[in-house]
XYZ file of C-alpha atoms in Angstrom:
536
model
C -22.559 -0.569 -16.837
C -20.253 0.577 -19.633
C -17.912 -1.898 -21.285
C -14.705 -0.417 -22.658
C -12.064 -2.097 -24.838
C -8.583 -2.617 -23.396
C -6.835 -5.168 -25.608
C -7.527 -8.482 -27.341
C -7.883 -10.362 -24.048
C -9.110 -7.722 -21.613
C -11.965 -5.281 -21.183
C -12.978 -2.754 -18.569
C -16.336 -2.554 -16.826
C -17.217 0.979 -15.712
C -19.821 1.405 -12.976
C -21.594 4.301 -11.288
C -20.173 3.978 -7.790
C -17.648 2.231 -5.591
C -20.532 0.286 -4.019
C -21.538 -1.133 -7.419
C -17.914 -1.978 -8.159
C -17.601 -3.893 -4.892
C -20.897 -5.694 -5.522
C -19.859 -6.816 -9.011
C -16.430 -7.851 -7.714
C -18.074 -10.043 -5.071
C -20.390 -11.519 -7.703
C -17.519 -12.384 -10.059
C -15.592 -14.009 -7.205
C -18.563 -15.982 -5.890
C -19.817 -17.127 -9.302
C -16.844 -17.049 -11.685
C -17.305 -16.863 -15.444
C -15.514 -19.602 -17.338
C -12.561 -18.145 -19.203
C -12.005 -15.149 -16.895
C -8.410 -15.362 -15.650
C -8.117 -12.324 -13.377
C -10.076 -9.269 -12.297
C -8.610 -6.015 -10.996
C -11.220 -3.890 -9.201
C -10.641 -0.179 -8.643
C -12.681 2.868 -7.618
C -15.337 2.797 -10.369
C -14.070 0.104 -12.718
C -13.093 -3.556 -12.971
C -10.392 -4.666 -15.398
C -11.297 -8.162 -16.627
C -8.610 -10.373 -18.188
C -9.943 -13.388 -20.048
C -8.894 -16.206 -22.353
C -10.421 -15.417 -25.780
C -10.163 -19.087 -26.752
C -12.644 -19.961 -23.982
C -14.912 -16.898 -23.922
C -15.200 -14.012 -26.375
C -15.843 -10.383 -25.460
C -19.431 -10.443 -26.719
C -20.307 -13.384 -24.477
C -18.483 -11.830 -21.541
C -20.372 -8.545 -21.860
C -23.712 -10.398 -21.903
C -22.877 -12.486 -18.831
C -21.544 -9.570 -16.773
C -24.480 -7.344 -17.765
C -26.852 -9.891 -16.256
C -25.274 -9.662 -12.780
C -27.252 -7.999 -9.973
C -25.247 -5.098 -8.548
C -28.115 -3.341 -6.796
C -26.700 -3.891 -3.337
C -23.722 -5.128 -1.379
C -24.288 -8.052 0.937
C -22.144 -7.454 4.054
C -19.742 -10.316 4.636
C -17.923 -11.369 7.760
C -14.226 -10.861 7.059
C -11.142 -10.582 9.209
C -10.719 -7.464 11.330
C -7.302 -5.791 11.360
C -6.461 -3.284 14.087
C -3.909 -0.615 13.138
C -2.521 1.665 15.896
C -1.735 5.154 14.575
C 0.355 8.014 15.923
C -1.644 11.017 14.672
C 1.311 13.286 13.971
C 0.971 13.594 10.188
C 2.280 16.663 8.379
C -1.112 17.349 6.790
C -3.372 16.714 9.797
C -3.987 20.430 10.466
C -4.566 21.135 6.760
C -7.049 18.243 6.515
C -8.956 19.667 9.490
C -8.992 23.108 7.842
C -10.270 21.701 4.527
C -13.103 19.895 6.329
C -13.857 22.810 8.659
C -13.393 20.716 11.797
C -10.762 20.356 14.542
C -7.823 17.949 14.392
C -9.362 16.061 17.327
C -12.517 15.586 15.262
C -10.469 14.251 12.329
C -8.888 11.693 14.672
C -12.262 10.797 16.211
C -13.872 10.162 12.817
C -10.865 8.130 11.671
C -10.818 5.924 14.773
C -14.511 5.528 15.569
C -15.598 4.327 12.115
C -14.805 0.917 10.697
C -13.145 0.817 7.275
C -13.239 -1.862 4.590
C -10.592 -2.499 1.949
C -12.324 -1.979 -1.407
C -9.344 -2.951 -3.583
C -5.538 -3.029 -3.681
C -3.176 -1.272 -6.045
C -0.401 1.305 -6.447
C 2.052 -0.861 -4.460
C 2.040 -4.326 -2.818
C -0.030 -4.169 0.370
C -1.546 -0.750 -0.425
C -5.248 -1.122 0.355
C -7.846 1.487 -0.675
C -10.101 1.631 2.423
C -13.569 3.159 2.629
C -15.914 3.981 5.486
C -19.572 4.976 5.245
C -19.554 7.127 8.374
C -16.113 8.754 8.562
C -16.864 11.650 6.151
C -13.189 12.457 5.630
C -13.261 13.247 1.903
C -10.287 15.452 1.013
C -8.485 16.129 -2.306
C -4.994 14.899 -3.083
C -2.163 17.388 -2.610
C -1.622 19.720 -5.571
C 2.098 18.910 -5.486
C 2.894 15.246 -4.707
C 5.771 14.490 -2.343
C 8.887 12.877 -3.763
C 9.151 10.491 -0.817
C 6.563 9.400 1.729
C 7.885 7.192 4.550
C 6.650 3.624 4.962
C 3.816 3.366 7.495
C 2.344 6.786 6.673
C -1.434 6.855 7.227
C -3.105 9.009 4.608
C -6.357 10.270 3.074
C -7.327 11.025 -0.534
C -10.822 11.429 -1.923
C -13.075 8.927 -0.201
C -10.182 6.614 0.707
C -7.813 6.058 3.589
C -4.697 3.911 3.354
C -1.247 3.152 4.744
C 1.864 3.402 2.583
C 3.498 -0.054 2.830
C 6.891 1.183 1.643
C 8.644 4.486 1.039
C 7.450 5.939 -2.269
C 6.320 9.127 -3.989
C 2.687 10.085 -3.405
C 0.118 12.832 -3.265
C -2.132 11.703 -0.405
C -2.730 13.821 2.711
C -0.671 12.475 5.649
C -2.464 12.381 9.003
C -0.343 9.901 10.954
C 2.044 6.970 11.007
C 1.902 3.356 12.167
C 4.678 0.982 13.219
C 2.784 -1.963 11.746
C 4.305 -3.493 8.605
C 1.580 -3.510 5.949
C 3.709 -5.673 3.656
C 6.267 -8.320 4.631
C 7.258 -10.863 1.999
C 8.485 -13.201 4.759
C 5.015 -13.579 6.271
C 2.736 -16.441 5.275
C 0.299 -13.697 4.155
C 2.582 -10.853 2.977
C -0.206 -8.243 2.750
C -1.699 -7.324 6.132
C -4.952 -6.299 4.429
C -6.620 -7.432 1.204
C -9.868 -6.609 -0.563
C -12.728 -7.247 1.858
C -10.642 -6.873 5.041
C -12.202 -4.793 7.821
C -9.921 -2.217 9.449
C -10.108 -0.345 12.738
C -7.652 2.507 13.286
C -6.883 3.256 16.931
C -5.053 6.178 18.518
C -1.759 4.689 19.702
C -1.308 7.525 22.219
C -4.540 6.652 24.056
C -5.068 2.942 23.537
C -3.722 -0.067 25.419
C -5.184 -2.565 22.930
C -2.673 -5.245 21.939
C -2.454 -6.520 18.412
C -0.775 -9.364 16.567
C 0.653 -9.773 13.091
C 0.342 -12.762 10.747
C 2.901 -15.473 11.401
C 6.135 -15.531 9.474
C 6.315 -18.154 6.761
C 8.217 -21.273 7.694
C 11.720 -21.044 6.357
C 12.539 -23.449 3.607
C 15.987 -24.803 3.062
C 17.181 -23.718 -0.348
C 19.766 -25.698 -2.191
C 20.951 -22.534 -3.889
C 24.401 -21.708 -2.601
C 25.162 -25.341 -1.774
C 26.729 -25.721 -5.210
C 29.044 -23.341 -7.029
C 28.007 -24.345 -10.538
C 28.034 -20.946 -12.232
C 30.010 -18.013 -10.771
C 28.993 -14.465 -11.706
C 31.987 -12.300 -12.681
C 30.118 -9.282 -14.129
C 26.427 -8.359 -14.324
C 26.429 -5.549 -16.874
C 23.745 -2.910 -16.469
C 21.274 -5.358 -14.882
C 20.861 -9.136 -14.799
C 17.678 -10.612 -13.339
C 16.069 -13.989 -12.843
C 12.901 -14.061 -14.961
C 10.210 -16.555 -15.913
C 6.712 -16.028 -17.343
C 5.624 -13.931 -14.333
C 3.239 -14.127 -11.394
C -0.253 -13.957 -12.875
C -3.095 -13.930 -10.354
C -1.555 -11.781 -7.583
C -3.539 -8.597 -8.234
C -5.359 -9.000 -4.901
C -2.009 -8.268 -3.250
C -1.381 -5.247 -5.458
C 1.240 -7.012 -7.607
C 1.344 -7.010 -11.395
C 2.530 -9.778 -13.698
C 6.220 -8.894 -14.211
C 8.115 -11.745 -15.972
C 10.452 -11.739 -18.955
C 10.123 -8.700 -21.210
C 10.643 -10.873 -24.301
C 8.778 -14.091 -23.556
C 9.378 -15.430 -27.058
C 13.149 -15.279 -26.455
C 12.773 -16.935 -23.039
C 10.915 -19.872 -24.566
C 13.445 -20.234 -27.384
C 16.388 -20.230 -24.957
C 14.806 -23.015 -22.924
C 13.987 -25.128 -25.961
C 17.598 -24.829 -27.145
C 18.845 -26.504 -23.945
C 16.010 -29.012 -23.594
C 14.171 -27.354 -20.694
C 10.450 -26.848 -20.281
C 9.721 -23.656 -22.199
C 8.750 -21.751 -19.023
C 11.925 -22.512 -17.016
C 13.661 -19.610 -15.233
C 16.409 -17.833 -17.216
C 18.695 -14.832 -16.808
C 17.503 -11.595 -18.413
C 20.588 -9.533 -19.301
C 20.089 -5.847 -20.152
C 22.537 -4.277 -22.636
C 25.065 -7.111 -22.385
C 28.160 -6.992 -20.167
C 27.365 -10.262 -18.374
C 30.284 -12.589 -17.566
C 30.337 -15.890 -15.676
C 32.466 -19.000 -15.178
C 31.209 -22.571 -15.452
C 32.480 -24.724 -12.601
C 31.146 -27.899 -14.188
C 30.142 -28.930 -17.686
C 27.007 -27.014 -18.703
C 24.764 -26.661 -21.751
C 23.590 -23.073 -22.265
C 21.957 -20.910 -24.920
C 21.666 -17.147 -25.506
C 18.641 -15.658 -27.259
C 16.986 -12.263 -27.554
C 18.999 -9.177 -28.454
C 21.887 -10.306 -30.695
C 25.291 -9.825 -29.080
C 28.866 -11.064 -29.372
C 29.437 -14.195 -27.272
C 33.054 -14.882 -26.303
C 34.168 -18.023 -24.488
C 37.578 -18.386 -22.831
C 38.761 -21.855 -21.792
C 40.929 -22.756 -18.812
C 43.869 -22.855 -21.237
C 43.202 -19.242 -22.286
C 41.875 -20.276 -25.671
C 39.227 -17.967 -27.106
C 36.360 -18.722 -29.422
C 33.038 -17.136 -30.352
C 29.533 -18.581 -30.280
C 26.261 -17.470 -31.841
C 22.907 -16.506 -30.396
C 20.054 -18.961 -30.912
C 22.506 -21.889 -30.832
C 23.171 -24.531 -28.180
C 26.549 -23.935 -26.480
C 28.592 -26.429 -24.439
C 30.613 -24.923 -21.605
C 33.367 -27.152 -20.202
C 34.407 -26.856 -16.566
C 36.453 -23.669 -16.177
C 35.101 -21.945 -19.288
C 34.235 -18.246 -18.981
C 31.365 -16.869 -21.083
C 31.089 -13.147 -21.808
C 28.296 -11.250 -23.575
C 29.001 -8.080 -25.525
C 26.670 -5.123 -25.912
C 23.900 -5.795 -28.462
C 23.672 -3.505 -31.485
C 19.977 -4.293 -31.819
C 17.361 -4.871 -29.158
C 17.908 -4.408 -25.424
C 17.638 -7.712 -23.541
C 19.343 -11.082 -24.011
C 18.351 -14.323 -22.286
C 20.628 -17.051 -20.926
C 19.168 -20.488 -20.223
C 21.058 -23.462 -18.781
C 20.034 -27.095 -19.122
C 18.290 -28.183 -15.905
C 17.425 -24.620 -14.914
C 18.632 -22.369 -12.123
C 17.987 -23.555 -8.579
C 16.344 -20.482 -7.079
C 13.373 -20.277 -4.706
C 10.099 -18.834 -6.067
C 8.516 -15.813 -4.398
C 4.715 -15.733 -4.640
C 4.696 -18.479 -7.277
C 7.326 -16.913 -9.564
C 11.107 -16.521 -9.802
C 10.805 -13.181 -11.594
C 12.122 -10.001 -9.993
C 9.630 -7.108 -10.142
C 11.651 -3.879 -10.173
C 8.686 -1.731 -9.073
C 7.231 -3.929 -6.343
C 10.702 -5.185 -5.312
C 9.352 -8.735 -5.176
C 11.263 -11.843 -6.229
C 14.867 -13.097 -6.207
C 17.158 -10.072 -6.060
C 19.205 -8.836 -9.047
C 22.441 -10.732 -9.532
C 25.654 -9.366 -8.017
C 29.320 -9.823 -8.869
C 30.712 -12.756 -6.898
C 27.352 -14.499 -6.574
C 27.373 -18.245 -7.222
C 24.429 -19.996 -8.851
C 23.341 -23.574 -8.405
C 21.996 -25.544 -11.360
C 19.247 -28.127 -10.928
C 20.496 -31.684 -11.292
C 17.080 -33.014 -12.200
C 17.100 -35.316 -15.204
C 15.348 -34.069 -18.299
C 14.317 -36.167 -21.244
C 13.232 -33.267 -23.417
C 14.905 -32.957 -26.782
C 17.115 -30.013 -27.663
C 15.678 -27.776 -30.390
C 18.002 -27.085 -33.318
C 15.851 -24.662 -35.311
C 15.140 -21.674 -33.060
C 15.067 -18.229 -34.662
C 13.772 -14.827 -33.489
C 10.095 -14.250 -34.229
C 10.755 -10.615 -35.214
C 13.636 -8.418 -36.358
C 15.220 -6.777 -33.339
C 15.062 -2.967 -33.641
C 18.047 -0.619 -33.526
C 18.190 2.946 -32.213
C 17.719 4.220 -35.775
C 14.540 2.266 -36.503
C 10.874 3.209 -36.514
C 8.914 0.402 -34.821
C 5.233 -0.086 -35.649
C 3.077 -1.354 -32.771
C -0.569 -2.363 -33.214
C -2.910 -0.911 -30.603
C -6.522 -1.232 -29.504
C -8.043 2.175 -28.765
C -9.438 2.456 -25.240
C -10.426 2.448 -22.510
C -10.167 6.271 -22.218
C -9.696 7.364 -25.824
C -12.771 9.595 -25.518
C -10.987 11.647 -22.843
C -8.739 13.074 -25.585
C -9.285 15.547 -28.409
C -9.693 14.304 -31.968
C -6.368 15.951 -32.766
C -4.685 13.915 -30.005
C -6.120 10.684 -31.413
C -4.764 11.611 -34.839
C -1.342 12.314 -33.296
C -1.294 8.846 -31.786
C -1.234 7.462 -35.320
C 0.523 10.123 -37.363
C 3.262 11.295 -35.002
C 6.472 9.448 -34.190
C 7.232 8.914 -30.501
C 10.858 8.685 -29.401
C 11.951 6.310 -26.631
C 13.796 8.316 -23.950
C 16.622 7.304 -21.620
C 14.199 7.350 -18.655
C 12.700 4.060 -19.907
C 12.997 0.778 -17.977
C 11.066 -2.415 -17.164
C 8.231 -0.324 -15.716
C 7.603 1.482 -18.989
C 8.898 3.269 -22.054
C 8.785 7.019 -21.495
C 8.058 8.566 -24.867
C 8.603 12.016 -26.317
C 6.628 13.487 -29.197
C 6.899 16.854 -30.902
C 3.294 17.597 -29.973
C 1.949 16.202 -26.671
C -1.535 14.755 -26.295
C -4.324 17.169 -25.374
C -7.279 16.080 -23.266
C -10.954 16.766 -23.927
C -11.957 15.810 -20.380
C -9.886 17.547 -17.694
C -11.400 16.061 -14.541
C -9.377 13.759 -12.268
C -9.636 10.084 -13.197
C -10.358 7.736 -10.275
C -7.680 5.039 -10.019
C -8.348 2.113 -12.343
C -6.610 -1.091 -13.384
C -3.930 -1.041 -16.056
C -2.284 -3.809 -18.065
C 0.982 -4.403 -19.899
C 0.960 -2.369 -23.092
C -1.232 0.449 -21.765
C -0.357 3.870 -23.226
C -0.950 6.105 -20.219
C -0.924 9.880 -20.644
C 0.113 11.970 -17.604
C -0.561 15.671 -17.188
C 2.335 16.767 -19.449
C 0.781 14.947 -22.436
C 3.886 12.818 -23.126
C 2.851 9.130 -22.975
C 4.283 6.217 -21.012
C 3.994 2.751 -22.563
C 3.576 0.404 -19.599
C 5.728 -2.713 -19.619
C 5.970 -5.766 -17.365
C 6.692 -4.085 -14.003
C 4.020 -1.383 -14.359
C 1.812 -0.294 -11.426
C -1.356 -2.368 -11.066
C -3.594 0.707 -10.989
C -3.160 4.219 -12.325
C -4.826 7.606 -12.127
C -4.053 8.913 -15.619
C -6.171 8.063 -18.692
C -5.045 5.336 -21.112
C -5.561 6.332 -24.754
C -4.871 2.853 -26.140
C -3.131 -0.462 -25.467
C -0.490 -2.316 -27.484
C -1.721 -5.709 -28.689
C -0.369 -8.727 -26.827
C 1.452 -10.123 -29.863
C 3.646 -6.979 -30.014
C 4.584 -6.857 -26.301
C 7.836 -8.831 -26.691
C 8.828 -6.452 -29.495
C 7.987 -3.459 -27.287
C 10.274 -4.863 -24.581
C 13.205 -4.837 -27.017
C 12.957 -1.246 -28.314
C 16.173 0.650 -27.477
C 16.570 4.266 -26.377
C 16.265 6.805 -29.237
C 14.300 4.429 -31.474
C 10.933 5.787 -32.589
C 7.487 4.218 -32.330
C 4.546 4.569 -34.674
C 1.264 3.361 -33.216
C -1.171 1.581 -35.523
C -4.772 1.490 -34.193
C -6.671 -1.553 -35.458
C -9.987 0.281 -35.578
C -11.969 3.137 -34.124
C -12.737 3.476 -30.428
C -16.208 2.308 -29.458
C -17.856 0.882 -26.381
C -18.357 -2.876 -26.345
C -21.871 -4.226 -26.759
C -23.099 -7.756 -26.212
C -24.272 -7.889 -29.818
C -21.095 -6.600 -31.456
C -17.699 -6.417 -29.798
C -15.321 -8.444 -31.896
C -12.063 -7.237 -33.406
C -10.939 -7.835 -36.940
C -7.225 -7.428 -37.425
C -4.328 -8.650 -39.467
C -1.409 -9.648 -37.255
C 1.786 -8.081 -38.519
């Protein structure tokens, strides 16, 4: 095993084969290590997130190193049957690559059982392997812009089914009518790591199949009260909380508020629990009317706050202050001149149903309560709260403007050694401009000189985390943010430290970033893998 640094609360275990990866994954699930919060297995690696207060990296490396990964013990898991219409656009090309007939491709695909090794890329996307199929083919040289949902595909040693329409570079051999992902089912993902899969030829088979039951509908009180009416949403207004940690088995990343420090402050200002759901408002422009007396607060990116009463009286309020809205008052947020995202909390919290344990909307996975729309009415919880209102909330950092250079601390790894020494120097010495293509998935950056790679081979998909600086083929990096893909196939040169993630989520377009590595890249060893740093 190799142990590679990721950030101050995560490391990556690199193994020699998919079989070893699956064996170690099983071991970590069966006998958990105290302090490990989540693991994300991939083709040859496992991303391990841990609580450094409970277990340090040195201890973790020693405990994982002691695990036996010499063999996989077959386990009885559920069998999923997927009928396929073998009409894929690439079926003939796959046959030509393998030097066999299309009928032989179909026979190998249907007569060999597959197992889901791990999930990633998108919710419900399972990377399936089979020991006997022998259908190893390369990805397409030019990825498709849009692959339809239900497409059955091959890439490398894996087979999978696209759960939703998305770009992709896998070879398409067929299509299924089965929904691989349905948020309304009790088990949204049809397959998860460990699931056994049999593909059958829908044109020849009369085998019946059944899908997981739909979840029982719950009666939501949202909509039963018109407490807060949305008049304008601005660029984008979303429900957000601290995110849905622990859903990586379904192929879903954390999501949650981009500026968690501002979320907590907003809740404390109105006397809520600090993790209560709030509205995340991007670039201002939000407007709403209170239809009963409410206590609210605005934090995050500083913006003008204008309140208009029923009598057409106008007054202004400040961010990071408790605000009383009387029945009929209209509150309007202007565009911030610093930062990107503002947060609106209301005393009692918004009455909105959680989706997979969180009320956050994930813009990549399309999971969670949908973005707010003009005309939507919001219900406020009437639950009593005895928590005191904070009167001393202030931002924990200066919000950046488009003219600023923002310094972000990074940990080098896990793939720093895939880049030239000159590229590593550019990470530190060159300024990287935030482009207009940035969003909650990531900041797309532009530098005068792109990164150059030392190792040119294709990287097997591996887990990524918030703050990862991923470098695609063009050498211009993407700084992953809260709605990033769970796994990625481009090398990560370094990762922004957790304490700078809220700041990263507030960097506006055209601002520049200077990365500050805390030390040199080196593999982690059980005897020495601690970080010394000065938090800035």
